Amino acid sequence: MGAQKYQPMREGQTRFLRGEAFGRAGKVRQVTAASEKSNPITITLMEEVVRRENLTAALKRVRANKGSPGVDGMTVGELGGYLREQWSRIREELLRGDYQPQPVKEVSIPKPGGGLRQLGIPTVLDRFIQQALLQVLTPIFDPTFSSFSYGFRPGRNAHQAVKQAKEYIAGGYEWVVDIDLEKFFDRVNHDILMGRLAKRIEDKRILRLIRRYLQAGIMVHGVVQERWEGTPQGGPLSPLLSNLLLDELDKELERRGHRFCRYADDGNVYVKTRRAGERVFESIERFLWKRLGLRVNRDKSAVAHYPERSFLGFSFTRVRELKIRFSANSLRRMKGQVKAITRRSRGVSFGQVIEGLNTFLRGWIGYYRLVETHTVIRDLDSWIRRRLRCFMVKRWINSCHTRYKKLVAMGVNTKDALAMAGSRRGPWALSNAKPLKVAMPNRFFAKQGLLSLLHQYETVR
């Protein structure tokens, strides 16, 4: 890099040296006019964190993310007023390195594959400070991460990871080393993580604050439990810290010349033979334990041919050409959600059911728009309409007379309506009968406002 032009500074003026600071060492230094004379370097990354523009952006992001209150009960809507009154004090604590985060609140949410995932929800104030930290740390660390790491990074997403995986498989790397880390977020070693941070960050206040966030207790049933390992999911900093730790694995895989994709703690390595996959699996398992203190969950990890494994909710199939498809678990979860929305016992109207389906299906197909198996989408579209016909039949189930009248009013001839009204078959069987399809064809659901899954799929692609 060429020499930068020197500009003399007035007393008290500051200047951030970004060329060498960010480009080579990833450290931010601030030089004052007084210090330039005596050459000492003052590390001022925390001053970047509390800079007004950075804080404004952090507050905007926290408000947009919403989220539930932490242990103090403060809501996102109350944060602005609190900051107006207390920010001067908090800012001074941050600059002195004295700020103490509050404990996180334990929250359990269901995992897609079953079981519960434990989250640690920081207070909205701590989420705000973490977000401000994240915005300053990301430009330092993210450019150094592997190009095959896709999770929780600017400009990167799960779809890019799936497309990269498809390229590997199409290139003949058809065996997958599927690595599942055992309770990764609960097992992060604080000393190893802080050691990696300290290699790039010299501001001791930043390092001290991050360690305090890592060690902030978790409140369970009103009692604060200490934590000496793990980085709780739920705070803005957790994804960056997890990427920072696992970047060492990425670099090792790159050094060995492996083809891999990683999204947060979900990673696959692609090889040409089972034997090669087994060797890679054993070596990665040793590396993770010896270097990062992380264990591989052998029950969920495997070396397998690509159609047998899923990645981020997708899988792959090949008939004449390689295609992206839904994983079996993705389809099962999707159908389970549709069944929950169309369950008659919810006590909602048909219009409310349609509205709930539309909201769910928009987001669902938006994520799964990469799928290339058109017939599966078409069959799902038909199955959803059948679920809605079943919903309607259940509403008429206690009265044959009501069922008969409804069917005739919907255009079914009297003979078929009478047969349907007196049928002893259950609602699900009746929902596929021809008279009910006549009563409620595709255009019927369109008039009710139901969005066609197939049409949405074709639109987003």
XYZ file of C-alpha atoms in Angstrom:
461
model
C 0.000 0.000 0.000
C 1.329 3.428 -0.896
C 2.148 5.997 1.743
C -0.796 8.103 2.887
C -0.431 11.856 2.836
C 0.252 13.246 6.294
C -2.086 15.939 7.565
C -1.034 17.797 10.751
C -3.657 17.706 13.507
C -4.792 20.287 15.964
C -4.742 19.590 19.677
C -7.544 17.137 20.586
C -8.339 16.278 16.964
C -8.580 12.563 16.172
C -8.005 10.570 13.048
C -8.636 6.859 12.364
C -5.905 5.185 10.360
C -7.913 2.700 8.325
C -5.458 1.524 5.672
C -2.962 -0.452 7.720
C -5.225 -0.813 10.743
C -8.033 -2.673 8.970
C -6.184 -4.076 5.985
C -3.380 -5.992 7.689
C -4.038 -6.255 11.392
C -7.772 -5.734 11.632
C -7.193 -3.340 14.533
C -8.455 0.185 14.907
C -6.071 2.769 16.266
C -6.689 6.406 17.082
C -3.854 8.912 17.093
C -4.117 12.243 18.859
C -2.049 15.344 18.153
C -0.380 15.011 21.531
C 0.403 11.314 21.066
C 1.868 11.848 17.594
C 4.696 13.754 19.216
C 5.540 10.974 21.675
C 4.543 8.042 19.426
C 2.381 6.030 21.908
C -0.639 4.476 20.238
C -4.026 4.690 21.963
C -6.455 1.886 21.060
C -9.921 3.369 20.604
C -12.256 0.760 19.168
C -14.776 1.466 21.942
C -14.977 5.084 20.756
C -16.138 3.706 17.401
C -18.808 1.655 19.164
C -20.304 4.658 20.985
C -20.099 6.971 17.971
C -23.486 8.606 17.362
C -23.958 7.328 13.812
C -23.183 3.776 14.882
C -25.599 3.968 17.819
C -28.389 5.383 15.630
C -28.024 2.464 13.217
C -27.956 -0.027 16.123
C -31.129 1.403 17.659
C -32.891 1.235 14.309
C -31.931 -2.424 13.885
C -33.002 -3.406 17.409
C -36.372 -1.736 16.883
C -36.813 -3.494 13.536
C -35.975 -6.883 15.066
C -38.480 -6.295 17.894
C -38.248 -9.307 20.193
C -39.412 -9.975 23.723
C -38.164 -8.220 26.883
C -35.254 -9.569 28.902
C -35.040 -10.090 32.651
C -35.734 -6.413 33.415
C -39.045 -6.391 31.506
C -38.105 -3.402 29.333
C -39.691 -3.523 25.871
C -38.174 -2.349 22.598
C -40.643 0.547 22.578
C -39.358 1.762 25.945
C -35.687 1.651 24.977
C -35.556 5.090 23.303
C -36.880 6.914 26.353
C -34.550 5.010 28.668
C -31.533 5.896 26.528
C -32.430 9.594 26.542
C -32.292 9.568 30.330
C -29.454 7.136 31.012
C -27.170 7.051 27.983
C -24.608 9.533 29.349
C -23.992 7.266 32.340
C -23.927 4.067 30.236
C -21.573 5.653 27.701
C -19.122 6.609 30.435
C -19.241 3.066 31.841
C -18.486 1.650 28.394
C -15.599 4.056 27.831
C -14.135 3.282 31.255
C -14.605 -0.462 30.711
C -16.900 -0.742 33.758
C -20.186 -1.689 32.089
C -21.816 -4.837 33.514
C -24.378 -6.666 31.329
C -27.493 -8.064 32.956
C -28.259 -11.820 32.987
C -30.073 -13.279 29.994
C -33.546 -14.761 30.184
C -33.925 -18.447 29.388
C -36.483 -19.190 26.669
C -37.205 -22.601 25.137
C -38.497 -22.941 21.577
C -39.299 -26.138 19.649
C -36.655 -27.433 17.255
C -37.840 -28.254 13.704
C -36.687 -31.856 14.132
C -38.157 -32.240 17.626
C -36.971 -31.326 21.098
C -36.350 -27.879 22.519
C -33.728 -25.258 21.748
C -32.591 -23.121 24.668
C -32.226 -19.422 23.913
C -30.755 -16.727 26.120
C -32.581 -13.436 25.554
C -30.545 -10.366 26.638
C -32.280 -7.204 27.822
C -33.126 -4.736 25.066
C -30.360 -2.444 26.364
C -27.790 -5.216 26.038
C -29.146 -6.138 22.610
C -28.612 -2.502 21.623
C -25.019 -2.475 22.887
C -24.285 -5.844 21.289
C -25.679 -4.586 17.981
C -23.419 -1.524 18.191
C -20.465 -3.836 18.873
C -21.447 -6.089 15.990
C -21.534 -3.208 13.509
C -17.969 -2.250 14.399
C -16.537 -5.774 14.634
C -18.106 -7.169 11.443
C -16.000 -5.046 9.033
C -12.887 -6.192 10.901
C -13.546 -9.936 10.951
C -15.970 -10.765 8.150
C -13.614 -10.014 5.212
C -11.158 -12.566 6.627
C -13.699 -15.397 6.868
C -13.777 -18.253 4.374
C -15.723 -17.738 1.153
C -17.378 -21.103 1.882
C -18.944 -19.870 5.117
C -22.484 -18.625 4.421
C -24.298 -18.245 7.744
C -25.109 -14.864 9.333
C -22.785 -12.861 7.123
C -23.469 -9.723 5.064
C -24.370 -10.591 1.478
C -24.444 -14.342 2.149
C -27.335 -16.730 2.695
C -28.474 -20.333 2.812
C -29.406 -20.396 -0.881
C -25.808 -19.680 -1.888
C -24.642 -22.567 0.306
C -27.142 -24.974 -1.284
C -26.140 -23.902 -4.807
C -22.473 -24.415 -3.921
C -23.274 -27.898 -2.604
C -25.053 -28.701 -5.865
C -21.956 -27.650 -7.818
C -19.787 -30.016 -5.788
C -22.136 -32.945 -6.357
C -22.466 -32.185 -10.068
C -18.651 -32.201 -10.216
C -18.508 -35.796 -8.996
C -18.124 -35.215 -5.242
C -21.160 -37.310 -4.390
C -20.282 -38.470 -0.864
C -21.190 -36.161 1.991
C -19.377 -35.870 5.300
C -22.213 -34.412 7.357
C -20.830 -32.975 10.608
C -23.222 -32.173 13.453
C -21.656 -30.433 16.443
C -22.946 -31.554 19.815
C -24.693 -28.621 21.552
C -22.349 -26.212 19.801
C -23.669 -22.952 21.265
C -23.610 -24.471 24.757
C -20.058 -25.823 24.410
C -18.068 -22.863 23.078
C -14.863 -22.561 25.083
C -14.581 -18.955 26.294
C -10.774 -18.969 26.574
C -10.275 -20.266 23.021
C -12.772 -17.750 21.647
C -11.285 -14.825 23.562
C -7.820 -15.844 22.414
C -8.929 -15.555 18.795
C -10.492 -12.154 19.490
C -7.371 -10.899 21.232
C -5.274 -11.642 18.136
C -7.185 -8.949 16.252
C -8.548 -6.587 18.912
C -6.225 -4.611 21.167
C -8.848 -2.517 22.936
C -9.025 -4.210 26.332
C -12.400 -2.613 27.041
C -13.917 -4.417 24.062
C -12.399 -7.739 25.085
C -13.542 -7.287 28.684
C -17.085 -6.411 27.595
C -17.374 -9.428 25.278
C -16.150 -11.778 28.007
C -18.729 -10.318 30.365
C -21.421 -10.982 27.781
C -20.200 -14.560 27.430
C -20.217 -15.057 31.196
C -23.428 -13.172 31.954
C -25.587 -15.509 33.988
C -28.805 -17.034 32.728
C -31.959 -16.584 34.776
C -33.885 -19.844 35.255
C -37.071 -19.746 37.357
C -35.950 -16.542 39.038
C -32.466 -17.813 39.920
C -29.348 -16.593 38.083
C -27.067 -19.464 37.071
C -23.420 -18.755 36.278
C -22.085 -19.739 32.858
C -18.466 -20.606 32.117
C -18.841 -21.956 28.584
C -21.125 -21.420 25.617
C -22.456 -18.384 23.772
C -26.231 -18.162 24.231
C -28.347 -17.969 21.099
C -30.543 -14.902 21.102
C -28.073 -12.019 21.190
C -26.809 -10.120 18.123
C -23.159 -11.008 18.833
C -23.588 -14.800 19.001
C -23.533 -15.483 15.216
C -20.348 -13.464 14.697
C -18.621 -15.148 17.645
C -19.608 -18.604 16.399
C -18.281 -17.800 12.915
C -15.064 -16.499 14.453
C -14.490 -19.747 16.329
C -15.424 -22.051 13.438
C -13.350 -20.028 10.979
C -10.380 -22.004 12.261
C -12.087 -25.170 10.998
C -12.802 -23.485 7.658
C -9.172 -22.495 7.263
C -8.027 -26.028 8.070
C -10.394 -27.508 5.476
C -9.153 -24.998 2.911
C -5.549 -25.849 3.749
C -6.293 -29.508 3.066
C -7.989 -28.676 -0.226
C -11.434 -29.995 0.753
C -14.697 -28.924 -0.866
C -17.110 -27.820 1.832
C -20.009 -25.549 2.772
C -20.736 -24.242 6.249
C -23.769 -22.367 7.493
C -23.255 -21.472 11.180
C -22.756 -24.832 12.934
C -24.207 -26.839 10.026
C -21.442 -28.010 7.693
C -20.857 -30.579 4.940
C -17.666 -31.733 3.251
C -17.953 -33.310 -0.223
C -15.653 -36.115 -1.372
C -15.606 -38.716 -4.153
C -15.682 -41.997 -2.200
C -17.022 -43.371 1.058
C -13.521 -44.356 2.148
C -12.268 -40.811 1.659
C -15.290 -39.530 3.568
C -14.583 -41.780 6.542
C -10.968 -40.571 6.700
C -12.092 -36.937 6.545
C -14.723 -37.500 9.232
C -12.206 -38.983 11.673
C -9.649 -36.230 11.081
C -12.232 -33.430 11.443
C -13.515 -34.974 14.661
C -9.985 -35.004 16.117
C -9.316 -31.445 14.966
C -12.525 -30.070 16.485
C -11.838 -31.637 19.854
C -8.116 -30.894 20.111
C -8.113 -27.368 18.682
C -11.571 -26.002 19.521
C -12.801 -28.186 22.373
C -15.919 -29.173 20.403
C -17.479 -32.621 20.152
C -19.130 -34.207 17.120
C -22.568 -35.736 17.643
C -22.045 -39.171 16.104
C -25.751 -40.017 16.240
C -26.591 -37.161 13.873
C -23.379 -37.064 11.818
C -22.699 -39.449 8.947
C -20.784 -40.239 5.792
C -23.404 -40.973 3.143
C -24.299 -40.710 -0.530
C -25.830 -37.295 -1.259
C -29.518 -38.360 -1.701
C -29.476 -39.742 1.857
C -28.592 -36.449 3.546
C -30.146 -33.003 3.743
C -28.576 -29.567 3.978
C -30.443 -26.517 5.305
C -33.808 -28.143 4.552
C -32.897 -29.181 1.003
C -31.732 -32.393 -0.580
C -30.703 -33.482 -4.078
C -31.960 -36.025 -6.576
C -30.881 -37.153 -10.013
C -32.953 -38.776 -12.745
C -31.634 -37.315 -15.977
C -30.028 -34.322 -14.308
C -29.169 -33.229 -10.758
C -31.976 -31.270 -9.102
C -32.577 -29.583 -5.759
C -35.541 -30.987 -3.858
C -37.196 -30.717 -0.464
C -35.718 -32.815 2.299
C -38.114 -35.365 3.789
C -38.120 -33.484 7.093
C -38.961 -30.195 5.352
C -42.039 -31.696 3.720
C -43.121 -33.337 6.964
C -42.790 -30.084 8.912
C -44.610 -28.133 6.206
C -47.546 -30.554 6.217
C -47.629 -30.478 9.988
C -47.905 -26.684 9.945
C -50.683 -26.735 7.338
C -52.577 -29.328 9.393
C -52.255 -27.121 12.466
C -53.613 -24.097 10.578
C -56.541 -26.055 9.078
C -57.495 -27.854 12.295
C -61.207 -27.300 12.944
C -60.743 -27.398 16.736
C -58.980 -24.008 16.544
C -62.407 -22.368 16.471
C -61.654 -19.903 13.679
C -63.567 -18.976 10.537
C -62.786 -20.232 7.059
C -61.539 -16.748 6.133
C -59.118 -16.753 9.069
C -57.814 -20.154 8.002
C -57.180 -18.829 4.479
C -55.392 -15.786 5.879
C -53.186 -17.945 8.111
C -52.319 -20.250 5.223
C -51.406 -17.362 2.938
C -49.060 -15.865 5.525
C -47.318 -19.173 6.144
C -47.087 -20.245 2.496
C -45.616 -16.934 1.305
C -42.683 -17.234 3.683
C -42.295 -20.963 3.158
C -42.136 -20.918 -0.627
C -39.918 -17.831 -0.490
C -37.284 -19.903 1.297
C -37.800 -23.069 -0.752
C -37.927 -21.369 -4.143
C -34.676 -23.138 -5.084
C -36.524 -26.457 -5.323
C -36.512 -27.822 -8.876
C -39.090 -30.615 -8.519
C -42.138 -28.896 -10.020
C -44.498 -31.874 -9.600
C -43.992 -31.930 -5.829
C -45.139 -28.294 -5.617
C -48.178 -29.091 -7.753
C -49.090 -32.059 -5.539
C -48.697 -29.941 -2.397
C -51.000 -27.322 -3.888
C -53.650 -29.983 -4.491
C -53.157 -31.425 -0.996
C -53.691 -28.008 0.627
C -57.025 -27.594 -1.169
C -58.013 -31.073 0.011
C -57.210 -30.044 3.591
C -59.545 -27.076 3.177
C -62.334 -29.273 1.779
C -61.870 -31.531 4.783
C -62.124 -28.479 7.052
C -65.479 -27.576 5.474
C -66.831 -31.131 5.676
C -65.994 -31.280 9.381
C -68.126 -28.198 9.942
C -71.107 -30.063 8.476
C -70.358 -33.427 10.072
C -73.090 -33.400 12.734
C -75.975 -32.766 10.397
C -76.741 -34.728 7.208
C -79.431 -32.169 6.346
C -76.938 -29.278 6.637
C -74.401 -31.135 4.537
C -77.023 -31.828 1.849
C -78.181 -28.192 1.723
C -74.615 -26.855 1.562
C -73.645 -29.190 -1.265
C -76.725 -28.389 -3.352
C -76.137 -24.656 -2.794
C -72.586 -25.109 -4.038
C -73.687 -26.686 -7.332
C -73.736 -30.433 -6.598
C -76.689 -32.296 -8.142
C -79.289 -33.604 -5.685
C -78.444 -37.284 -6.228
C -74.736 -36.849 -5.445
C -75.500 -34.428 -2.620
C -77.838 -36.971 -1.023
C -75.231 -39.712 -1.347
C -72.567 -37.515 0.198
C -74.854 -36.383 3.004
C -75.623 -39.949 4.030
C -72.114 -41.321 3.581
C -70.478 -43.030 6.530
C -66.986 -42.223 5.303
C -64.864 -39.842 7.309
C -64.149 -36.191 6.415
C -60.707 -36.900 4.921
C -62.082 -39.591 2.587
C -65.020 -37.383 1.583
C -62.692 -34.445 0.866
C -61.343 -36.321 -2.149
C -64.747 -37.348 -3.531
C -65.749 -35.952 -6.923
C -68.951 -34.185 -5.739
C -66.938 -32.183 -3.205
C -64.422 -31.233 -5.879
C -67.357 -30.023 -7.987
C -68.624 -27.985 -5.025
C -65.210 -26.529 -4.243
C -63.037 -26.399 -7.380
C -59.835 -24.401 -7.664
C -61.690 -21.223 -8.605
C -63.754 -21.487 -5.398
C -60.601 -21.198 -3.276
C -59.266 -18.414 -5.482
C -62.449 -16.420 -4.802
C -61.964 -17.034 -1.086
C -58.525 -15.427 -1.379
C -56.321 -18.533 -1.174
C -52.981 -17.988 -2.886
C -51.952 -20.854 -5.143
C -48.704 -22.412 -3.929
C -47.817 -23.349 -7.492
C -48.428 -19.813 -8.728
C -46.326 -18.328 -5.914
C -43.533 -20.785 -6.707
C -43.526 -19.828 -10.379
C -43.609 -16.131 -9.455
C -40.682 -16.124 -6.983
C -38.476 -18.191 -9.300
